[in-house]
Coordinates of C-alpha atoms in Angstrom, one line a residue:
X1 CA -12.3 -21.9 -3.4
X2 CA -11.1 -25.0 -5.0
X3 CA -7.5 -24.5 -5.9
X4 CA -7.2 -27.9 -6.9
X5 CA -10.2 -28.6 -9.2
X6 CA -9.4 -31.3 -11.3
X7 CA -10.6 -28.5 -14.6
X8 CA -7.1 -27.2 -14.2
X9 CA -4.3 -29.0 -15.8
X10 CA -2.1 -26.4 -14.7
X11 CA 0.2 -26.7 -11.3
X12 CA 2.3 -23.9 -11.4
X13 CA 2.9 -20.5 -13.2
X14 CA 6.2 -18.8 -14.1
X15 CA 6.8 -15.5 -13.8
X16 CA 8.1 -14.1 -17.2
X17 CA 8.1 -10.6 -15.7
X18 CA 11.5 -10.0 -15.2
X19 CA 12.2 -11.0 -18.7
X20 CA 11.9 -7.4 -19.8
X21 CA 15.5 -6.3 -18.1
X22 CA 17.0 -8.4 -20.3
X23 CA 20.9 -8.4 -18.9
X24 CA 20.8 -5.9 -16.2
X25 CA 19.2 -8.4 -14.0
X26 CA 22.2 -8.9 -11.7
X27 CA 22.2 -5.3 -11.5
X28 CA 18.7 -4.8 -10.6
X29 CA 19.1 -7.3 -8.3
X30 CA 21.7 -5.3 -6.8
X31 CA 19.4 -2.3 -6.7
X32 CA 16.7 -3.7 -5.9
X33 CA 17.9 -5.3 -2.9
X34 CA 19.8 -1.8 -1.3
X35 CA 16.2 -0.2 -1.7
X36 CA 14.5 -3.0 0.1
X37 CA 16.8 -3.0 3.0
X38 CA 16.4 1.4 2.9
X39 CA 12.4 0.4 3.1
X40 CA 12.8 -1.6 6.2
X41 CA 15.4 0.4 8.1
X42 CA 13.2 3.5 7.4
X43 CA 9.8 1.7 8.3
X44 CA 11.1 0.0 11.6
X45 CA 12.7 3.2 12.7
X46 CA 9.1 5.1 11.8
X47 CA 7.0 2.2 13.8
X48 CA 10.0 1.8 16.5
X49 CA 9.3 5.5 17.6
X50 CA 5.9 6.1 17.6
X51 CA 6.0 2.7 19.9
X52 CA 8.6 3.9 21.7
X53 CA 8.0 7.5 22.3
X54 CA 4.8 8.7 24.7
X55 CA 4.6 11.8 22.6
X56 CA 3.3 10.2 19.8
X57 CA 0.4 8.0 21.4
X58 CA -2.3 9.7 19.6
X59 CA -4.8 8.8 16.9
X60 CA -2.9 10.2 13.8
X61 CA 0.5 8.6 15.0
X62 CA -1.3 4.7 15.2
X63 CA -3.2 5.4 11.8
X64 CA 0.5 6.0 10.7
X65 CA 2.1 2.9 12.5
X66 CA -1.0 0.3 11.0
X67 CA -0.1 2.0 7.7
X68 CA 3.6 1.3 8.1
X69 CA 3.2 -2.0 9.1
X70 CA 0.8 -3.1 6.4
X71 CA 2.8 -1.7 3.4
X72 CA 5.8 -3.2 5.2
X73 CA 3.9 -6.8 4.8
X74 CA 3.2 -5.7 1.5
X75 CA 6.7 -5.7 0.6
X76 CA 7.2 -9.4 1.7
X77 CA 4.4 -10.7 -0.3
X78 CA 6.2 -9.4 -3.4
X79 CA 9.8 -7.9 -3.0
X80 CA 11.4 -11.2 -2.0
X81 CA 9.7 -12.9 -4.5
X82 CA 11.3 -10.6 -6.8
X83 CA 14.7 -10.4 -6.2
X84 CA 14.5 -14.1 -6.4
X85 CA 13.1 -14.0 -10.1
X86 CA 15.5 -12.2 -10.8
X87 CA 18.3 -14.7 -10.6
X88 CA 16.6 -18.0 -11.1
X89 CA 16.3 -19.2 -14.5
X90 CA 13.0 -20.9 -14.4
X91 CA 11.2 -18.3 -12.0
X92 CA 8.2 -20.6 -10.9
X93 CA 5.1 -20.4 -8.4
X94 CA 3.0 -22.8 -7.7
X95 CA -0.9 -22.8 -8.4
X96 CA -1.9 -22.4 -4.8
X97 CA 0.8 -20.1 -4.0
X98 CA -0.2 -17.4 -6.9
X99 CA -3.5 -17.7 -5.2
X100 CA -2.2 -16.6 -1.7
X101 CA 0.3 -14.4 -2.8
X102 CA -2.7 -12.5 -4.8
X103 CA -4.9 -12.7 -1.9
X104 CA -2.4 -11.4 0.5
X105 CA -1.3 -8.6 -1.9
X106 CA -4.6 -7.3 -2.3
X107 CA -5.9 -7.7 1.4
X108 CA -2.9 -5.4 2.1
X109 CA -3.8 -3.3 -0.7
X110 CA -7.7 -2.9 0.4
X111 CA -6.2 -2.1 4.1
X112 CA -4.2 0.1 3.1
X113 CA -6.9 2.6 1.1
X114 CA -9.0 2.4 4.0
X115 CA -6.4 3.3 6.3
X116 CA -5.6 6.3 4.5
X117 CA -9.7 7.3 4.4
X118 CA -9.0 6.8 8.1
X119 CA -6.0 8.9 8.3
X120 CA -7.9 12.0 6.2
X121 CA -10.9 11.7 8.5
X122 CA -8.7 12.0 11.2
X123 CA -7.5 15.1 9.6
X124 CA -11.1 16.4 9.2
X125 CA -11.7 15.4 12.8
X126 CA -9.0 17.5 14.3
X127 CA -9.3 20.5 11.9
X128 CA -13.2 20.9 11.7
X129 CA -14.2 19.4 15.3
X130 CA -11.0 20.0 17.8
X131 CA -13.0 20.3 20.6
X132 CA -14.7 17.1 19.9
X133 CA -11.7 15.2 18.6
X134 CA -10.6 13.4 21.7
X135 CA -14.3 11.4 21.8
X136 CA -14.6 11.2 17.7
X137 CA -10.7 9.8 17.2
X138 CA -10.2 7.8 20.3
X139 CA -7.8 5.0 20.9
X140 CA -10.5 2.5 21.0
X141 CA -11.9 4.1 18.1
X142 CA -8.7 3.9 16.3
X143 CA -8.4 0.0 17.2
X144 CA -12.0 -1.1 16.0
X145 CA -10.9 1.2 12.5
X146 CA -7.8 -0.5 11.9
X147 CA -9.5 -3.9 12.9
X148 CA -12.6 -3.5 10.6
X149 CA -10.6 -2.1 7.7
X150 CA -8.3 -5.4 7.7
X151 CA -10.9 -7.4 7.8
X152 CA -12.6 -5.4 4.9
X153 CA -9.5 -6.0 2.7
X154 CA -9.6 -9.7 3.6
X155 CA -12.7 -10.0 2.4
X156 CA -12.4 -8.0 -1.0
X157 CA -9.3 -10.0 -1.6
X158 CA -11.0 -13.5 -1.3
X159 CA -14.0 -12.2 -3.6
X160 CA -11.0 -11.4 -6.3
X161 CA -9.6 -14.9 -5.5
X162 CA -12.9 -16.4 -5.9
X163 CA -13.3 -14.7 -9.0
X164 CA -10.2 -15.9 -11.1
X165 CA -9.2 -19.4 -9.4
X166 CA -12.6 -20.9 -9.7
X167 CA -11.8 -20.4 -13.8
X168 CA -9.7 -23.2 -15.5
X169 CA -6.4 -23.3 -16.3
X170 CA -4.9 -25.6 -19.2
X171 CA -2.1 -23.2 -20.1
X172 CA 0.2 -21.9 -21.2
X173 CA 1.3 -20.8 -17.6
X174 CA 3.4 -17.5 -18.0
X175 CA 2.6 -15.0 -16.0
X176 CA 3.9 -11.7 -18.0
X177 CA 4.3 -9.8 -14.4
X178 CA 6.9 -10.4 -11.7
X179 CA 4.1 -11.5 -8.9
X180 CA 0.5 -12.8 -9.5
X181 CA -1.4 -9.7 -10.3
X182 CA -5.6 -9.8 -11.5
X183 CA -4.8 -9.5 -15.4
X184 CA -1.8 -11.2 -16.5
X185 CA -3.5 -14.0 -14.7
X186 CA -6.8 -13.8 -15.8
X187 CA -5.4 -13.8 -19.3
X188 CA -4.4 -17.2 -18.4
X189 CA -7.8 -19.1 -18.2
X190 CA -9.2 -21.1 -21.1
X191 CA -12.7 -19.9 -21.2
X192 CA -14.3 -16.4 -21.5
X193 CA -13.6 -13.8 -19.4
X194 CA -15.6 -11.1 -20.4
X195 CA -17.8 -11.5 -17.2
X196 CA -15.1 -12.2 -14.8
X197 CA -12.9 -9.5 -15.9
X198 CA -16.1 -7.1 -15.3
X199 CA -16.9 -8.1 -11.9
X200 CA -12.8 -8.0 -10.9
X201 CA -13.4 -4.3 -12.6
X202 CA -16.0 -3.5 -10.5
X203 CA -14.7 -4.7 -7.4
X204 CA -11.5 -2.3 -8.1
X205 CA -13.3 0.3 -8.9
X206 CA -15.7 0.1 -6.1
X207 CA -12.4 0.1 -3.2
X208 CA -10.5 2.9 -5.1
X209 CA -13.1 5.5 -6.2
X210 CA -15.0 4.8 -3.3
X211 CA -11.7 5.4 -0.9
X212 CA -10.7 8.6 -3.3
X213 CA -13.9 9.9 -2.6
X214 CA -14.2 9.4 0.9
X215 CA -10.8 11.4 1.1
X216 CA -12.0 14.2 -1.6
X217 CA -14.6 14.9 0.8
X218 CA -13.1 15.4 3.6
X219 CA -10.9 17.6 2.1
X220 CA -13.3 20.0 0.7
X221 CA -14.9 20.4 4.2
X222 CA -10.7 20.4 5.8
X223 CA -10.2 23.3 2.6
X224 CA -13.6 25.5 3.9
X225 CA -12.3 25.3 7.5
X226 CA -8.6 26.4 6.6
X227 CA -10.2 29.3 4.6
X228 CA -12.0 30.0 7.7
X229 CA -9.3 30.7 10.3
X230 CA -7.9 34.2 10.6
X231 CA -4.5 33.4 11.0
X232 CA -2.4 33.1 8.9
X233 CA -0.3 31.5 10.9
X234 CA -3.2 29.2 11.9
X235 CA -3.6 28.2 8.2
X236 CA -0.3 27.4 7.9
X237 CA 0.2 24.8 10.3
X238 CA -3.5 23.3 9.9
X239 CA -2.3 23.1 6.0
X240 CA 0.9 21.3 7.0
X241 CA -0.6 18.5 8.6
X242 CA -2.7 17.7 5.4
X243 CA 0.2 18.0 3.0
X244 CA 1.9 14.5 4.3
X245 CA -1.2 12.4 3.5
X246 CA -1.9 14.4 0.6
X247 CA 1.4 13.1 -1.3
X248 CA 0.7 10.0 0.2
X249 CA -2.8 9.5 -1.3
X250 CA -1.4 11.2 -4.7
X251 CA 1.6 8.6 -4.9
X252 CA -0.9 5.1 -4.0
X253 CA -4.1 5.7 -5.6
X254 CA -2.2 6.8 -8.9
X255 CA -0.5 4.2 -9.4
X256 CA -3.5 2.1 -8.4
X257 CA -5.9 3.6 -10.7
X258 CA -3.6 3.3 -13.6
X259 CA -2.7 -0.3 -13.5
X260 CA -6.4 -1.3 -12.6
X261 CA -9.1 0.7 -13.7
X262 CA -7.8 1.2 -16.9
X263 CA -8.5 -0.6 -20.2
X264 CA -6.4 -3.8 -20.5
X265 CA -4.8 -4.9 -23.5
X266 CA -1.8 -7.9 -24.3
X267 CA 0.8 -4.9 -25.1
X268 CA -0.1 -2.9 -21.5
X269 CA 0.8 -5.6 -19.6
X270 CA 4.5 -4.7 -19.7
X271 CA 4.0 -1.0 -19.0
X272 CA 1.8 -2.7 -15.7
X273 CA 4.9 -4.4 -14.5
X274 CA 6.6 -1.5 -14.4
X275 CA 4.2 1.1 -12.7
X276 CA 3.5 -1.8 -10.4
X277 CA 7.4 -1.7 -9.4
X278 CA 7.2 2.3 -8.9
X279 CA 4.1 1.1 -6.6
X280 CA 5.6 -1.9 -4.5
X281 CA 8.8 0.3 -3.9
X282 CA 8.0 3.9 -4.0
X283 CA 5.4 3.9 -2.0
X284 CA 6.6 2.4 1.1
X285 CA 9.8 4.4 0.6
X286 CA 8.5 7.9 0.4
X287 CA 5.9 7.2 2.9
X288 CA 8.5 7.1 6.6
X289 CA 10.4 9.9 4.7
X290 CA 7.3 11.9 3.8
X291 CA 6.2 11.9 7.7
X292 CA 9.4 12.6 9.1
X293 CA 10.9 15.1 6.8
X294 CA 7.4 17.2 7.4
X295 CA 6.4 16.0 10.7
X296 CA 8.6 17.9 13.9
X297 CA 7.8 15.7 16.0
X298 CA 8.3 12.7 14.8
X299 CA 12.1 13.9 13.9
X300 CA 12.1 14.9 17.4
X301 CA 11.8 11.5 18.7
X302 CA 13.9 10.2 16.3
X303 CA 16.6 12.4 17.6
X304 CA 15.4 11.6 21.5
X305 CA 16.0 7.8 20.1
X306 CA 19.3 7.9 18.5
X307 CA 20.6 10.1 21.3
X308 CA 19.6 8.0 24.1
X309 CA 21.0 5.0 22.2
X310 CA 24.1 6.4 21.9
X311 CA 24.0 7.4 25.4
X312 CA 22.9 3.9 26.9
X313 CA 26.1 2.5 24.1
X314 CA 28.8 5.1 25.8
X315 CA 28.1 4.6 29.4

């Protein structure tokens, strides 16, 4: 990719997305900022035990920590940015910088759909095959998972790069969104994009309802083996473990699906902005809170964690 072609006349964008709060900026900022520091503190303390804490060495528990720590990096590529939008007057990025803040938002993105097709398959694995799970859903197993999928989001991301820097740009240069996102950029080129925006459609669309349906599936066949135990007891707690990643998967791939695989038009690009901000701080928020309000053992070891530090302080 040739972010500096001499076709493009244009060096930097400014981000006009933040223009929509009008005067509660400072406010936002405010907000903004406490909910950011909440993400953090909850997603360190979520990654910090299942480190930390033997009992949680198991498949299901690294899926968990990879997904923490890429939505995490998700958050730097577009929270700080943010907040300092918010109280700059001429919110600028430059050319080359839109180009690797878009490729590392949707390399993160990518990886994070596949690790939660991971995470359902590793649901499916325990439910439907427990006797064979400790050879299907191995560490190593886990490892060359979590390798390929970041790879796979690295490469999806560059073929979206490809796709909307190799056009011109001659302006204007504002960005209606508060980060480089696929359409409010792509609106920016001065030539056609009929066939561009199709194939950054298609790509979208191929990652998201491939991903949903990966997961679909292997809930029908988690759903048939639930109905099967006898217990109810049984069903309970094999139910449990599926409701986490269930909200999870609900709360991502909604938002997802809305802001991309939906027609695009000038006057949907604010309502974008702000189901993209539900996305870049919901998400990563509910997700550490999801686990460990429903998960015993992982509040458990946060209790083992916090009492031992206390401990270790006192003596």
């Amino acid at each position: 990719m040739n972010y500096g072609s001499n076709e493009s006349s244009v060096t930097e964008f400014i981000l006009l997305g933040v223009s929509i709060f009008g005067k509660t900026r400072t406010f936002l900022f405010l907000i903004f900022s406490l909910t950011y520091c909440t993400i953090l503190i909850f997603n360190i303390t979520v990654m910090s035990v299942i480190l930390l804490d033997q009992t949680l060495h198991s498949p299901m528990y690294f899926l968990l920590l990879a997904l923490s720590i890429s939505e995490t990096c998700t958050t730097f590529v577009t929270i700080p940015k943010l907040l300092v939008t918010l109280l700059t007057a001429n919110p600028s990025i430059s050319f080359a910088g839109c180009a690797v803040q878009m490729f590392s938002y949707f390399s993160l993105g990518a990886n994070n759909c596949f690790l939660l097709v991971t995470m359902a398959y590793d649901r499916y694995a325990a439910i439907c095959h427990p006797l064979q799970y400790q050879v299907l859903m191995d560490k190593r197993v886990c490892a060359k998972v979590i390798s390929a999928s970041c790879v796979a989001g690295c490469l999806i991301a560059l073929s979206l790069d490809f796709l909307i820097f190799k056009l011109p740009f001659c302006g204007p240069n504002g960005i209606r969104h508060f980060f480089c996102d696929l359409s409010p950029v792509l609106q920016l080129a001065c030539t056609d994009i009929h066939l561009t925006n199709t194939g950054v459609v298609l790509v979208c669309a191929i990652v998201l309802l491939g991903t949903v349906i990966s997961i679909f599936v292997s809930y029908i066949y988690i759903l048939l083996a639930i109905l099967r135990i006898d217990s109810s007891l049984g069903r309970q707690k094999a139910f449990s473990t599926c409701v986490s990643h269930a909200s999870v998967v609900i709360t991502h791939f909604g938002c997802a699906s809305f802001v991309y695989l939906r027609p695009k038009s000038a006057s949907s690009l604010d309502l974008d902005t702000l189901i993209s901000l539900v996305y870049v701080f919901l998400t990563p928020l509910l997700n550490p809170v999801i686990y460990t309000l429903r998960n015993k053992e992982v509040k458990l070891a946060i209790e083992k964690l916090l009492r031992n530090s206390f401990c270790s302080q006192k003596c």
